[in-house]
Amino acid sequence: MGGVYALLSSGVTLIFGVLDVVNVAQGSFLVFSALLTWQIWDLTGIEPLLLIPVMGALMAFFGWIIYRGLVKRVVPQGPGMTVLLMFGVAIAMEGILNIAFGNKFKSVTPPYFTQSLQIGELVLPYPQLISGIMAVVVLVALYFYLKLSWAGRALRASAQNKDGAALVGISSIKASSLAFAIGAMTAGVGGVLLIIMYPIYPATQYDWIAKLLGIIVLGGMGSIPGAVIASMILGISEAFAQAYIPQWSAAIFFGVILVVLLFRPEGLLGEKTREDVTT
Amino acid sequence: MSEAVLAMVGVQAGYGGGLVLQGLDLQIDKGTVTCIVGPNGAGKSTVFRVISGLIKPKSGTVTFLGKDITGQSPSAVLRAGVAQVPQNRALFPEMTVHENVLLGGYAIRRDRALLKQRMAMVEEMVPLVRERAKEHAGNLSGGQRRMVEIGRALMLNPSLVLMDEPSLGLDPKSVAKVALLIREMAASGRTVLMIEQNVRLGMNLATHGVVMEQGQVRLTGDADGIADNPEVATMYLGKARED
Amino acid sequence: MSALKKPANIVGTVLILLLFLYPLVGSETRYFESVLIVCMLYAIMASGWNIISGLAGYVSLGHSVYLYIGMYTGAILGKMWGVPPMYLMVLGGVVAAAIAVVVGFITLRTRSHSFVIITIAVLLLFMTIAQNWKSLTGGTDGFIVKQPEWNKDSPTTPYYYIFLGLMVLTVALVAFIMRSRLGAGLVAIRNDEGKAASIGINTTLYKVTAYALSAVPFGFAGAVYAQYLGFVTPTTALAILMSVFLVLAALVGGRGTLWGPVIGGFLVWGANEASTVLAGEFSARLLIMGVILILTVMFMPAGLLPTISRFVHRRKSQGSAVAFIDQATIAQTRDVAIDSIVARTGQSTDPVVPALEVKGIVKRFGGVTAVDGVSMTVERGSITGLIGPNGSGKTTLFNCMTGTFQPDEGAVFLNGEDITRQKVWTRAHEGLGRTFQITRLFKSMTVLDNLVAPLEKTSVRELVAGRYSGEDVERAREVLDFMGLAQFEGQEAAALSFGQQKLVELAQVLMLRPSIILLDEPASGINPTLIEKLASVIRRLNDAGTTVLIVEHNIPLVLSLCDRVHVLAEGQVLISGTPDEIRNDPQVIEAYLGPDHMLEVNDV
């Protein structure tokens, strides 16, 4: 589960880093992808894991459209406005999804859905195991893409210094579109991984928004390593809480966030250097 | 005329409703170092923005190396050979010096051989780029950062380098290093156009001076002539100091 | 007062009058009353939200949590004591404010995006508690609140009037805050928080106060709403939606304005009701509200009221250009009695105690030690210079003195008193003023407003005092006169040139009657004529007894102005001495001025 959190929150934090936009609609992107996966599986019975590239590409395209059509125009209005815009998108999408899929739990159940791998005492359900591995694979691929490709370099450059990026000829619109597309792609992949683990319905998006946002605040806004670490903390604290005090698991995570912020308002890996203050 | 690198004719430009540049004429010759001076609000930075394509002029033309570049996109102007070193920090703080300079070659990223060759050239002109290659740009001092910024701008082998207040916030030793580099650039056939509030330094460094006021060019000439102009002396140089 | 002349105030008053009359004359009142009650609830919430998010700029997306706190407070205590929750609305307000103080103290340490997100997290945290603390809250099912038996013909009318009353009170509260120094301080915080602290505004106190005050109307309304509904449940999804709706209401109307959120409340809930009637289903309503939110943000981001007023304004005054004022005209300083400007009562004048002293300051960033054991003094009545190469730790040391940073080791003394752990604003109150290298004026305010913003102390009386007390304005004019800036009084700060802004910022600092002024590169980015003007102002202030510390790269300026100069290099004091000693010191030339300094920058 930590892996899926890490993948999704990396998408959110990447968009934030490049655009200064908090994508609160990531949860609804995720649910959209999950329900679409369900629909295709329901109709064709196809192995859902095969849909990962399809949904990834589809959602990347969707994110690109959302950026070009909506976000781009609102960015000049400042960060508060873009958050509200994305909330608008999230609510509108929930409405559409409710109408299209109905306000019911949907679940994809491939043959391995109920099986698990047993290693000694440890019981690992296959869906969780597969999702975790797939999430990590995509995350690692994303990491190397950002580190080594020119497009990745351009993205990181835009995230670190927009004016500087414009100066060397990196189009901020192109970089932003790409960031949004990648961010939405993580939701596309995540949606597939999610629906083979849990049943989903449109309003689930709120749980996701809350968790993802908590993760990126805890990790430090815009820091992908921070997001990964915070995801692990969430995953572990949830598993722990699930085992002992199930109904309090969410409260524990938010409690952890509040305590951390009390001591480190900038988050775990948030930057606080001399540069920040002298500007 | 043939030696003109940049010519601006009758340029009017501004933000929103108002016009900042009101019919500006300016010609910059090859291999010169030209310093623009003028009061705050005279439109000096706007000249840079028009040249680099960040704002489109309402009327008038900008010609670069004989080609009309009026209203072209910033990246097109960049590829044509106009690089810019801004006054505030423009580096990517969490990347290494090497990566920073490499990104200066973003526009030629597909040509690996050329990238390599340019990198070698920049490392020769700005030795710091090789010495501190692995360091994060955010950890450099102000003077070192300015040198890396210049190095990055050189990756595209520009014919014209625009520098906005190159001495701003730098200590005298770093200013001297930057000044030396500017002279080297000019010696290697590049043309430099800069804005400098530190008028004495600017005029010492420049071969030519341009005085702007209220969106127009008031005065042009070689640097010594401008510095000796009595009006300029009282307005921008302050009255002579005893020491 | 001029309050009634504003069109928005007239519209607002008429709206309230109509609302007052409606139940008396309307027919079919029952349905519409119930709709209007929720409209008023949203108007109340949006107005309360406006205090922290509109004025101070801290956007909260979880503010409906305080409505829930009011509801639960009313319902739980009402059940325990056998009282209708409505009578406990004051308690609801108090509990909401108390919780807001605690929550605000933590969450307001974060800024912009993080704050938005954390407010959502707080909301969800409280929802989880409400769902799981079954013995207290009844868990997911909540519990029923007994309603008193009122007039059976019009059971909603009493609630209607109570909500109307609460709405009027909330608007009055916001109006009062907007006209107080608290309101001015909140706007300053929205503009530039670090700057606000440097001119003596206790930002933590202001923010937490605003946050708590903004929760009060929610708490009041919550207790009443619980009784009106007749039940209390923690429904998570709806709670977030409610927060989004109330933010939408404030946005549609115009955040930061007095009446905008009220009008927005009616518009948003009205639209919601209309779409319920038209579309019927919950999902369709969601879709419609989402689309409205998107459209508002895209096409009317400032909100209805500001958009209208800008439209009216534009038609009235088309293209009034900013007057171009020549640099030369401000080069003259007028003769004004300087003593009244710098006078500060009750400060030590003992020349033996240094005005400012640092001992053994160490500051590290990650692995880099920026300042490595610096001790130095700024003698009372001196002009002291602090120079050094880039990266030598000047700015870091400066920030340790002003309180922007806490040093890792060492101590800072102001007039002999240890101020190392004091906040930025306390230092300002005690007579330490500073300017910024890149000016940080409140750009949207006029020059005069910028000058009356500083606070010499924090007290309850300051908070509730009117924005412009006569005395402050008078003093501000004196200071502007002294600086030769009188003609700029009514200009927006953003319209001034950079050099002029630097002078205004110095004038702003003078309003604090500082005993010592710290100037961060005052000469950078401005031309020599203005530098001379600045130097003469500094000399005059110093003659009148003000101590000055200058961080600067303009060596001739430093050497001609200062009595004593400290040179920093690699985080340590390289040498301290008179200008002459510094000029000829081989170490300084080596580390700072550079060997070819005579050739290149001889007469910088």
PDB file of C-alpha atoms in Angstrom, chain A residues 42-268:
ATOM      1  CA  ASP A  42     -16.561  -6.050 -16.574  1.00  0.00           C
ATOM      2  CA  LEU A  43     -17.226  -5.957 -20.296  1.00  0.00           C
ATOM      3  CA  THR A  44     -14.282  -7.975 -21.572  1.00  0.00           C
ATOM      4  CA  GLY A  45     -12.892  -9.866 -18.622  1.00  0.00           C
ATOM      5  CA  ILE A  46      -9.393  -8.818 -19.641  1.00  0.00           C
ATOM      6  CA  GLU A  47      -6.548  -9.265 -17.176  1.00  0.00           C
ATOM      7  CA  PRO A  48      -6.621  -5.879 -15.381  1.00  0.00           C
ATOM      8  CA  LEU A  49      -2.858  -5.563 -15.053  1.00  0.00           C
ATOM      9  CA  LEU A  50      -2.633  -5.366 -18.834  1.00  0.00           C
ATOM     10  CA  LEU A  51      -4.620  -2.169 -18.616  1.00  0.00           C
ATOM     11  CA  ILE A  52      -1.867  -0.356 -16.719  1.00  0.00           C
ATOM     12  CA  PRO A  53      -0.183   1.152 -19.791  1.00  0.00           C
ATOM     13  CA  VAL A  54      -3.549   1.910 -21.378  1.00  0.00           C
ATOM     14  CA  MET A  55      -4.922   3.714 -18.356  1.00  0.00           C
ATOM     15  CA  GLY A  56      -1.608   5.438 -17.751  1.00  0.00           C
ATOM     16  CA  ALA A  57      -1.600   6.849 -21.271  1.00  0.00           C
ATOM     17  CA  LEU A  58      -5.279   7.705 -21.181  1.00  0.00           C
ATOM     18  CA  MET A  59      -5.009   9.593 -17.909  1.00  0.00           C
ATOM     19  CA  ALA A  60      -1.840  11.343 -19.055  1.00  0.00           C
ATOM     20  CA  PHE A  61      -3.808  12.636 -22.001  1.00  0.00           C
ATOM     21  CA  PHE A  62      -6.664  13.593 -19.688  1.00  0.00           C
ATOM     22  CA  GLY A  63      -4.300  15.502 -17.391  1.00  0.00           C
ATOM     23  CA  TRP A  64      -2.815  17.260 -20.380  1.00  0.00           C
ATOM     24  CA  ILE A  65      -6.286  18.408 -21.449  1.00  0.00           C
ATOM     25  CA  ILE A  66      -7.169  19.605 -17.955  1.00  0.00           C
ATOM     26  CA  TYR A  67      -3.978  21.621 -17.845  1.00  0.00           C
ATOM     27  CA  ARG A  68      -4.327  23.142 -21.286  1.00  0.00           C
ATOM     28  CA  GLY A  69      -8.032  23.815 -20.951  1.00  0.00           C
ATOM     29  CA  LEU A  70      -8.356  24.981 -17.370  1.00  0.00           C
ATOM     30  CA  VAL A  71      -5.287  25.175 -15.175  1.00  0.00           C
ATOM     31  CA  LYS A  72      -3.142  27.186 -17.574  1.00  0.00           C
ATOM     32  CA  ARG A  73      -5.609  30.054 -17.526  1.00  0.00           C
ATOM     33  CA  VAL A  74      -5.937  30.171 -13.756  1.00  0.00           C
ATOM     34  CA  VAL A  75      -2.254  29.890 -12.803  1.00  0.00           C
ATOM     35  CA  PRO A  76      -1.738  33.676 -13.023  1.00  0.00           C
ATOM     36  CA  GLN A  77      -4.458  34.158 -10.399  1.00  0.00           C
ATOM     37  CA  GLY A  78      -2.268  32.622  -7.742  1.00  0.00           C
ATOM     38  CA  PRO A  79      -2.053  29.348  -5.857  1.00  0.00           C
ATOM     39  CA  GLY A  80      -5.216  29.750  -3.757  1.00  0.00           C
ATOM     40  CA  MET A  81      -7.292  29.993  -6.899  1.00  0.00           C
ATOM     41  CA  THR A  82      -5.787  26.930  -8.537  1.00  0.00           C
ATOM     42  CA  VAL A  83      -6.587  24.840  -5.461  1.00  0.00           C
ATOM     43  CA  LEU A  84     -10.198  25.933  -5.714  1.00  0.00           C
ATOM     44  CA  LEU A  85     -10.207  25.258  -9.432  1.00  0.00           C
ATOM     45  CA  MET A  86      -8.987  21.728  -8.853  1.00  0.00           C
ATOM     46  CA  PHE A  87     -11.612  21.312  -6.174  1.00  0.00           C
ATOM     47  CA  GLY A  88     -14.169  22.363  -8.734  1.00  0.00           C
ATOM     48  CA  VAL A  89     -12.779  19.752 -11.106  1.00  0.00           C
ATOM     49  CA  ALA A  90     -12.878  17.113  -8.365  1.00  0.00           C
ATOM     50  CA  ILE A  91     -16.493  17.859  -7.453  1.00  0.00           C
ATOM     51  CA  ALA A  92     -17.633  18.023 -11.040  1.00  0.00           C
ATOM     52  CA  MET A  93     -15.894  14.725 -11.806  1.00  0.00           C
ATOM     53  CA  GLU A  94     -17.488  13.104  -8.799  1.00  0.00           C
ATOM     54  CA  GLY A  95     -20.843  14.241 -10.119  1.00  0.00           C
ATOM     55  CA  ILE A  96     -20.128  12.830 -13.558  1.00  0.00           C
ATOM     56  CA  LEU A  97     -18.776   9.557 -12.191  1.00  0.00           C
ATOM     57  CA  ASN A  98     -21.813   9.182  -9.967  1.00  0.00           C
ATOM     58  CA  ILE A  99     -24.063   9.600 -12.942  1.00  0.00           C
ATOM     59  CA  ALA A 100     -22.018   7.336 -15.200  1.00  0.00           C
ATOM     60  CA  PHE A 101     -21.169   4.514 -12.815  1.00  0.00           C
ATOM     61  CA  GLY A 102     -23.693   4.875 -10.048  1.00  0.00           C
ATOM     62  CA  ASN A 103     -22.989   5.552  -6.451  1.00  0.00           C
ATOM     63  CA  LYS A 104     -22.055   1.955  -5.607  1.00  0.00           C
ATOM     64  CA  PHE A 105     -18.959   0.021  -4.710  1.00  0.00           C
ATOM     65  CA  LYS A 106     -17.260  -1.555  -7.685  1.00  0.00           C
ATOM     66  CA  SER A 107     -14.611  -4.196  -7.470  1.00  0.00           C
ATOM     67  CA  VAL A 108     -12.433  -6.055  -9.949  1.00  0.00           C
ATOM     68  CA  THR A 109     -11.905  -9.684  -9.009  1.00  0.00           C
ATOM     69  CA  PRO A 110      -9.353 -11.492 -11.162  1.00  0.00           C
ATOM     70  CA  PRO A 111      -8.702 -15.137 -10.278  1.00  0.00           C
ATOM     71  CA  TYR A 112      -5.824 -14.318  -7.941  1.00  0.00           C
ATOM     72  CA  PHE A 113      -7.961 -11.844  -6.019  1.00  0.00           C
ATOM     73  CA  THR A 114      -8.409 -14.117  -3.035  1.00  0.00           C
ATOM     74  CA  GLN A 115      -5.105 -15.955  -3.120  1.00  0.00           C
ATOM     75  CA  SER A 116      -2.047 -15.112  -1.144  1.00  0.00           C
ATOM     76  CA  LEU A 117       1.601 -15.953  -0.960  1.00  0.00           C
ATOM     77  CA  GLN A 118       2.750 -17.602   2.206  1.00  0.00           C
ATOM     78  CA  ILE A 119       6.342 -17.246   3.356  1.00  0.00           C
ATOM     79  CA  GLY A 120       6.696 -18.856   6.727  1.00  0.00           C
ATOM     80  CA  GLU A 121       4.436 -16.942   9.088  1.00  0.00           C
ATOM     81  CA  LEU A 122       3.960 -14.062   6.710  1.00  0.00           C
ATOM     82  CA  VAL A 123       0.806 -14.034   4.604  1.00  0.00           C
ATOM     83  CA  LEU A 124       0.888 -11.699   1.599  1.00  0.00           C
ATOM     84  CA  PRO A 125      -2.315 -11.442  -0.427  1.00  0.00           C
ATOM     85  CA  TYR A 126      -1.495 -11.510  -4.139  1.00  0.00           C
ATOM     86  CA  PRO A 127      -3.365  -8.340  -5.084  1.00  0.00           C
ATOM     87  CA  GLN A 128      -1.432  -6.316  -2.491  1.00  0.00           C
ATOM     88  CA  LEU A 129       1.844  -7.919  -3.474  1.00  0.00           C
ATOM     89  CA  ILE A 130       1.376  -7.305  -7.187  1.00  0.00           C
ATOM     90  CA  SER A 131       0.173  -3.746  -6.700  1.00  0.00           C
ATOM     91  CA  GLY A 132       3.070  -2.912  -4.442  1.00  0.00           C
ATOM     92  CA  ILE A 133       5.623  -4.293  -6.898  1.00  0.00           C
ATOM     93  CA  MET A 134       4.044  -2.601  -9.897  1.00  0.00           C
ATOM     94  CA  ALA A 135       3.904   0.730  -8.072  1.00  0.00           C
ATOM     95  CA  VAL A 136       7.563   0.519  -7.165  1.00  0.00           C
ATOM     96  CA  VAL A 137       8.487  -0.417 -10.746  1.00  0.00           C
ATOM     97  CA  VAL A 138       6.656   2.590 -12.174  1.00  0.00           C
ATOM     98  CA  LEU A 139       8.105   4.841  -9.495  1.00  0.00           C
ATOM     99  CA  VAL A 140      11.657   3.742 -10.222  1.00  0.00           C
ATOM    100  CA  ALA A 141      11.106   4.215 -13.953  1.00  0.00           C
ATOM    101  CA  LEU A 142       9.777   7.692 -13.244  1.00  0.00           C
ATOM    102  CA  TYR A 143      12.796   8.470 -11.121  1.00  0.00           C
ATOM    103  CA  PHE A 144      15.254   7.563 -13.850  1.00  0.00           C
ATOM    104  CA  TYR A 145      13.201   9.397 -16.438  1.00  0.00           C
ATOM    105  CA  LEU A 146      13.412  12.575 -14.381  1.00  0.00           C
ATOM    106  CA  LYS A 147      17.075  12.085 -13.602  1.00  0.00           C
ATOM    107  CA  LEU A 148      18.461  11.244 -16.989  1.00  0.00           C
ATOM    108  CA  SER A 149      16.284  12.424 -19.856  1.00  0.00           C
ATOM    109  CA  TRP A 150      16.297  15.946 -21.260  1.00  0.00           C
ATOM    110  CA  ALA A 151      12.573  16.212 -20.639  1.00  0.00           C
ATOM    111  CA  GLY A 152      13.162  15.206 -17.033  1.00  0.00           C
ATOM    112  CA  ARG A 153      15.940  17.735 -16.706  1.00  0.00           C
ATOM    113  CA  ALA A 154      13.674  20.404 -18.124  1.00  0.00           C
ATOM    114  CA  LEU A 155      10.995  19.473 -15.597  1.00  0.00           C
ATOM    115  CA  ARG A 156      13.370  19.655 -12.676  1.00  0.00           C
ATOM    116  CA  ALA A 157      14.751  22.928 -13.985  1.00  0.00           C
ATOM    117  CA  SER A 158      11.263  24.444 -14.152  1.00  0.00           C
ATOM    118  CA  ALA A 159      10.532  23.226 -10.663  1.00  0.00           C
ATOM    119  CA  GLN A 160      13.662  24.797  -9.224  1.00  0.00           C
ATOM    120  CA  ASN A 161      13.676  28.096 -11.026  1.00  0.00           C
ATOM    121  CA  LYS A 162      11.021  29.084 -13.528  1.00  0.00           C
ATOM    122  CA  ASP A 163      12.741  32.222 -14.771  1.00  0.00           C
ATOM    123  CA  GLY A 164      16.008  30.390 -15.158  1.00  0.00           C
ATOM    124  CA  ALA A 165      14.276  27.670 -17.152  1.00  0.00           C
ATOM    125  CA  ALA A 166      12.673  30.205 -19.468  1.00  0.00           C
ATOM    126  CA  LEU A 167      16.097  31.734 -19.968  1.00  0.00           C
ATOM    127  CA  VAL A 168      17.606  28.572 -21.425  1.00  0.00           C
ATOM    128  CA  GLY A 169      14.617  28.080 -23.692  1.00  0.00           C
ATOM    129  CA  ILE A 170      12.480  25.650 -21.709  1.00  0.00           C
ATOM    130  CA  SER A 171       8.874  26.489 -22.395  1.00  0.00           C
ATOM    131  CA  SER A 172       7.095  26.626 -19.069  1.00  0.00           C
ATOM    132  CA  ILE A 173       3.826  25.666 -20.741  1.00  0.00           C
ATOM    133  CA  LYS A 174       5.356  22.535 -22.199  1.00  0.00           C
ATOM    134  CA  ALA A 175       7.033  21.620 -18.922  1.00  0.00           C
ATOM    135  CA  SER A 176       3.794  22.226 -17.032  1.00  0.00           C
ATOM    136  CA  SER A 177       1.767  20.156 -19.484  1.00  0.00           C
ATOM    137  CA  LEU A 178       4.238  17.345 -19.133  1.00  0.00           C
ATOM    138  CA  ALA A 179       4.164  17.548 -15.336  1.00  0.00           C
ATOM    139  CA  PHE A 180       0.396  17.461 -15.338  1.00  0.00           C
ATOM    140  CA  ALA A 181       0.360  14.555 -17.756  1.00  0.00           C
ATOM    141  CA  ILE A 182       2.823  12.578 -15.617  1.00  0.00           C
ATOM    142  CA  GLY A 183       0.930  13.453 -12.458  1.00  0.00           C
ATOM    143  CA  ALA A 184      -2.328  12.226 -13.971  1.00  0.00           C
ATOM    144  CA  MET A 185      -0.562   9.162 -15.348  1.00  0.00           C
ATOM    145  CA  THR A 186       0.406   8.114 -11.838  1.00  0.00           C
ATOM    146  CA  ALA A 187      -3.280   8.342 -10.977  1.00  0.00           C
ATOM    147  CA  GLY A 188      -4.087   6.252 -14.045  1.00  0.00           C
ATOM    148  CA  VAL A 189      -1.674   3.511 -13.029  1.00  0.00           C
ATOM    149  CA  GLY A 190      -2.703   3.833  -9.393  1.00  0.00           C
ATOM    150  CA  GLY A 191      -6.363   3.404 -10.314  1.00  0.00           C
ATOM    151  CA  VAL A 192      -5.739   0.022 -11.879  1.00  0.00           C
ATOM    152  CA  LEU A 193      -3.627  -1.123  -8.946  1.00  0.00           C
ATOM    153  CA  LEU A 194      -6.215   0.104  -6.501  1.00  0.00           C
ATOM    154  CA  ILE A 195      -9.280  -1.554  -7.877  1.00  0.00           C
ATOM    155  CA  ILE A 196      -7.740  -5.008  -7.757  1.00  0.00           C
ATOM    156  CA  MET A 197      -7.170  -4.414  -4.037  1.00  0.00           C
ATOM    157  CA  TYR A 198     -10.246  -2.583  -2.844  1.00  0.00           C
ATOM    158  CA  PRO A 199     -13.796  -1.837  -3.896  1.00  0.00           C
ATOM    159  CA  ILE A 200     -14.219   1.752  -5.037  1.00  0.00           C
ATOM    160  CA  TYR A 201     -17.025   4.247  -5.440  1.00  0.00           C
ATOM    161  CA  PRO A 202     -16.878   7.899  -6.512  1.00  0.00           C
ATOM    162  CA  ALA A 203     -16.960   9.546  -3.076  1.00  0.00           C
ATOM    163  CA  THR A 204     -13.865   7.507  -2.069  1.00  0.00           C
ATOM    164  CA  GLN A 205     -11.928  10.357  -3.633  1.00  0.00           C
ATOM    165  CA  TYR A 206     -12.165  12.353  -0.397  1.00  0.00           C
ATOM    166  CA  ASP A 207     -10.216   9.743   1.567  1.00  0.00           C
ATOM    167  CA  TRP A 208      -7.587   9.879  -1.126  1.00  0.00           C
ATOM    168  CA  ILE A 209      -7.337  13.629  -1.284  1.00  0.00           C
ATOM    169  CA  ALA A 210      -6.851  13.778   2.452  1.00  0.00           C
ATOM    170  CA  LYS A 211      -4.205  11.055   2.534  1.00  0.00           C
ATOM    171  CA  LEU A 212      -2.257  12.298  -0.475  1.00  0.00           C
ATOM    172  CA  LEU A 213      -2.236  15.869   0.716  1.00  0.00           C
ATOM    173  CA  GLY A 214      -1.207  14.757   4.162  1.00  0.00           C
ATOM    174  CA  ILE A 215       1.661  12.833   2.606  1.00  0.00           C
ATOM    175  CA  ILE A 216       3.020  15.701   0.569  1.00  0.00           C
ATOM    176  CA  VAL A 217       2.776  18.139   3.476  1.00  0.00           C
ATOM    177  CA  LEU A 218       4.485  15.676   5.768  1.00  0.00           C
ATOM    178  CA  GLY A 219       7.197  14.946   3.217  1.00  0.00           C
ATOM    179  CA  GLY A 220       7.744  18.584   2.367  1.00  0.00           C
ATOM    180  CA  MET A 221       5.935  20.258  -0.498  1.00  0.00           C
ATOM    181  CA  GLY A 222       7.512  19.478  -3.835  1.00  0.00           C
ATOM    182  CA  SER A 223       9.961  16.878  -2.574  1.00  0.00           C
ATOM    183  CA  ILE A 224       9.557  13.487  -4.242  1.00  0.00           C
ATOM    184  CA  PRO A 225      11.892  11.659  -1.823  1.00  0.00           C
ATOM    185  CA  GLY A 226       9.927  13.302   0.990  1.00  0.00           C
ATOM    186  CA  ALA A 227       6.695  12.029  -0.503  1.00  0.00           C
ATOM    187  CA  VAL A 228       8.090   8.513  -0.702  1.00  0.00           C
ATOM    188  CA  ILE A 229       9.230   8.543   2.910  1.00  0.00           C
ATOM    189  CA  ALA A 230       5.957  10.009   4.134  1.00  0.00           C
ATOM    190  CA  SER A 231       4.074   7.362   2.146  1.00  0.00           C
ATOM    191  CA  MET A 232       6.010   4.668   3.947  1.00  0.00           C
ATOM    192  CA  ILE A 233       5.176   6.267   7.283  1.00  0.00           C
ATOM    193  CA  LEU A 234       1.512   6.355   6.364  1.00  0.00           C
ATOM    194  CA  GLY A 235       1.546   2.801   5.053  1.00  0.00           C
ATOM    195  CA  ILE A 236       3.212   1.469   8.186  1.00  0.00           C
ATOM    196  CA  SER A 237       1.147   3.484  10.651  1.00  0.00           C
ATOM    197  CA  GLU A 238      -2.009   2.373   8.860  1.00  0.00           C
ATOM    198  CA  ALA A 239      -1.004  -1.282   8.896  1.00  0.00           C
ATOM    199  CA  PHE A 240      -0.146  -0.952  12.551  1.00  0.00           C
ATOM    200  CA  ALA A 241      -3.370   0.794  13.440  1.00  0.00           C
ATOM    201  CA  GLN A 242      -5.363  -1.678  11.364  1.00  0.00           C
ATOM    202  CA  ALA A 243      -3.998  -4.491  13.443  1.00  0.00           C
ATOM    203  CA  TYR A 244      -4.696  -2.988  16.842  1.00  0.00           C
ATOM    204  CA  ILE A 245      -7.146  -0.095  16.704  1.00  0.00           C
ATOM    205  CA  PRO A 246      -8.708  -0.236  13.227  1.00  0.00           C
ATOM    206  CA  GLN A 247     -11.162   2.650  13.382  1.00  0.00           C
ATOM    207  CA  TRP A 248      -8.537   5.146  14.541  1.00  0.00           C
ATOM    208  CA  SER A 249      -6.042   4.608  11.729  1.00  0.00           C
ATOM    209  CA  ALA A 250      -6.814   7.858   9.890  1.00  0.00           C
ATOM    210  CA  ALA A 251      -6.760   9.869  13.106  1.00  0.00           C
ATOM    211  CA  ILE A 252      -3.326   8.542  13.943  1.00  0.00           C
ATOM    212  CA  PHE A 253      -1.906   9.619  10.618  1.00  0.00           C
ATOM    213  CA  PHE A 254      -3.301  13.131  10.885  1.00  0.00           C
ATOM    214  CA  GLY A 255      -2.112  13.299  14.448  1.00  0.00           C
ATOM    215  CA  VAL A 256       1.399  12.395  13.269  1.00  0.00           C
ATOM    216  CA  ILE A 257       1.239  15.157  10.663  1.00  0.00           C
ATOM    217  CA  LEU A 258       0.225  17.760  13.221  1.00  0.00           C
ATOM    218  CA  VAL A 259       2.979  16.755  15.603  1.00  0.00           C
ATOM    219  CA  VAL A 260       5.624  16.815  12.861  1.00  0.00           C
ATOM    220  CA  LEU A 261       4.476  20.211  11.648  1.00  0.00           C
ATOM    221  CA  LEU A 262       4.650  21.561  15.149  1.00  0.00           C
ATOM    222  CA  PHE A 263       8.378  20.996  15.072  1.00  0.00           C
ATOM    223  CA  ARG A 264       9.133  21.245  11.372  1.00  0.00           C
ATOM    224  CA  PRO A 265       6.615  23.508   9.641  1.00  0.00           C
ATOM    225  CA  GLU A 266       8.383  22.918   6.321  1.00  0.00           C
ATOM    226  CA  GLY A 267       7.827  19.138   6.433  1.00  0.00           C
ATOM    227  CA  LEU A 268      10.326  16.301   6.717  1.00  0.00           C
TER     228      LEU A 268
END
